[in-house]
Amino acid sequence: MTRVHAIEIRFVSLPLVRPFRTSFGTSISKVCLLARVETDSAVGWGECVADVEPGFSEEWNDGAFLAIRDFLAPALFRAGDVKARELDMVFGFVRGNRMAKATLIDAVLDAELRARGESLASFLDAEKDRVECGVSLGITPTTEQLLEQVQEHLDQGYRRIKLKIEPGTDVERVEAVRAAHPDIALSVDANAAYTLEDMAVFDALDGFGLLMIEQPLHHEDLVRHAELQRRLATDLCLDESIRSAADATAAIEIGACRVVNVKQGRVGGVFEARRVHDACRVAGVPVWCGGMLETGIGRATNLALAAMPGFSLPGDTSASSRYFDEDLTEPFVMAPDGTMAVPAGPGIGVDPHPDRLRTCTTRTELLRP
Ligand code: NPG
C-alpha cells in the first residue's frame, strides 16, 4: 500500500534539436509537466504527455495541471493507502483527462515499484531487454531536407522510418523517399488530416509498400476508417482514435485498423496501456509504442512498455539525441543495430539530474493534503 503525502508538479521546457512539424502544429521546444510523488517509502516520477496547445487531443498542459490540482490530487490524498492499480477507480469520477490521470498513475506506480526494488519492465512481464527503434520525421520545408534526414537516421541504424504527412505534402514526398530506399520499413502518419474525399492520395500511397498508414482520418470516425481499410491493401494504424482498450476492441471488431499505436499517456497510464496491449494480442493485432517527444522520464516508461510481447513492430522509441542536446536524465542511446536497452533498475529505472531539472524548470507547484 502507498500513501502519497506530497505531489510536486514541475513545468519543464527543453529545446528540441530541430523543429518538429506535424499537420496540427510545430514544436520548437518540449514543454510539459512532470509529477514527483512522495510516499512513505519512495519517490516516483511521471511525465505528462500533453502539449502547450490542445492540438493532438483535448488535453493541454495548463488544463492537465488544473485537472491534477483541483480533482485528481485531492482524490489521491483522500484515498489514503492505495495501490497504483486502484487509481483508475479512484479517478473514475473524472471523465477523460487521460493524460493528467496517467501522470499521477505512472508516478505512484514508479514509487511503488522503487519501494520494492522491481523494474517497470518486470512488472509489465516484458520479455525483451532491448527493443527495436524507429524514428518519426516531421514535415520538412523541402523534399531534399527530408531525404537528408531519412539518410541520416538510416545511417544511425533506425529500423523504421515514419514520415509525417499532410494534404499537399504527401505522395510526392513518399515517392521520393521510396525511390531512394526501395527496401526500408517505411510508414506515414497523417494525424487525422484527411477525409475520404482524399481517396486519390490514399490510392497513390497504397502503391508504395508502406508498413502502415497511421491515423489518416478524423479521430472520432472509426466507421470511415473501416471503410478506408476495406479499400486499401496497406494496413491502417490508429493512434488518436484509441483512448482505451474498449476503443481498441471496437476498432478491431469493425475493421477500422489492423495495427494499433499504444501511447500510455493517451490511454490513461500504463495499466490501461497494458489492457490495450492485451486486447490487441488476443485479436492478433500487432502493436507498437508511440512517442510524444518525451524526456527521459517518459521515454523510460515507453521502453518498458515496448518490451512487452505484443509490441512486435519498431516503436517511436528514438534515442534522446534525436530530440535533445541534453535530456533531463542520462541520455538513452541507440546501438548501431537500431536497438535500445530497456531500463532494468527499480521503477522506471532513471532519475532526472538535479541540476538539469533545475535549469529546465519554469514553474513548480507543491500539492499537499
Ligand atoms: O518520437 O516521440 C517521438 C515523436 C513521435 O511522431 C511522433 N509523435 O503524432 O505520434 C504523433 C507525434 C506527436 C508528437 C504527437 C508530439 C503529439 C505530440
JSON list of N, CA and C in Angstrom, two decimals, residues 32 119 179 223 261 295 303:
[
{"chain": "A", "resi": 32, "resn": "CYS", "atom": "N", "xyz": [6.40, 20.46, -20.94]},
{"chain": "A", "resi": 32, "resn": "CYS", "atom": "CA", "xyz": [5.46, 19.51, -20.33]},
{"chain": "A", "resi": 32, "resn": "CYS", "atom": "C", "xyz": [5.50, 19.60, -18.81]},
{"chain": "A", "resi": 119, "resn": "SER", "atom": "N", "xyz": [11.60, -3.53, -11.39]},
{"chain": "A", "resi": 119, "resn": "SER", "atom": "CA", "xyz": [11.59, -2.64, -12.56]},
{"chain": "A", "resi": 119, "resn": "SER", "atom": "C", "xyz": [10.19, -2.62, -13.18]},
{"chain": "A", "resi": 179, "resn": "ALA", "atom": "N", "xyz": [11.72, 5.91, -53.63]},
{"chain": "A", "resi": 179, "resn": "ALA", "atom": "CA", "xyz": [12.63, 5.73, -54.77]},
{"chain": "A", "resi": 179, "resn": "ALA", "atom": "C", "xyz": [14.08, 5.63, -54.29]},
{"chain": "A", "resi": 223, "resn": "VAL", "atom": "N", "xyz": [-15.87, 4.48, -38.14]},
{"chain": "A", "resi": 223, "resn": "VAL", "atom": "CA", "xyz": [-16.63, 3.87, -39.24]},
{"chain": "A", "resi": 223, "resn": "VAL", "atom": "C", "xyz": [-15.97, 4.17, -40.59]},
{"chain": "A", "resi": 261, "resn": "ASN", "atom": "N", "xyz": [-1.21, 1.81, -32.42]},
{"chain": "A", "resi": 261, "resn": "ASN", "atom": "CA", "xyz": [-0.14, 2.56, -31.77]},
{"chain": "A", "resi": 261, "resn": "ASN", "atom": "C", "xyz": [-0.55, 2.72, -30.30]},
{"chain": "A", "resi": 295, "resn": "THR", "atom": "N", "xyz": [10.70, 13.39, -22.57]},
{"chain": "A", "resi": 295, "resn": "THR", "atom": "CA", "xyz": [12.02, 13.49, -21.93]},
{"chain": "A", "resi": 295, "resn": "THR", "atom": "C", "xyz": [12.39, 12.08, -21.47]},
{"chain": "A", "resi": 303, "resn": "LEU", "atom": "N", "xyz": [9.93, 2.59, -23.02]},
{"chain": "A", "resi": 303, "resn": "LEU", "atom": "CA", "xyz": [10.82, 1.46, -23.32]},
{"chain": "A", "resi": 303, "resn": "LEU", "atom": "C", "xyz": [10.36, 0.20, -22.60]}
]
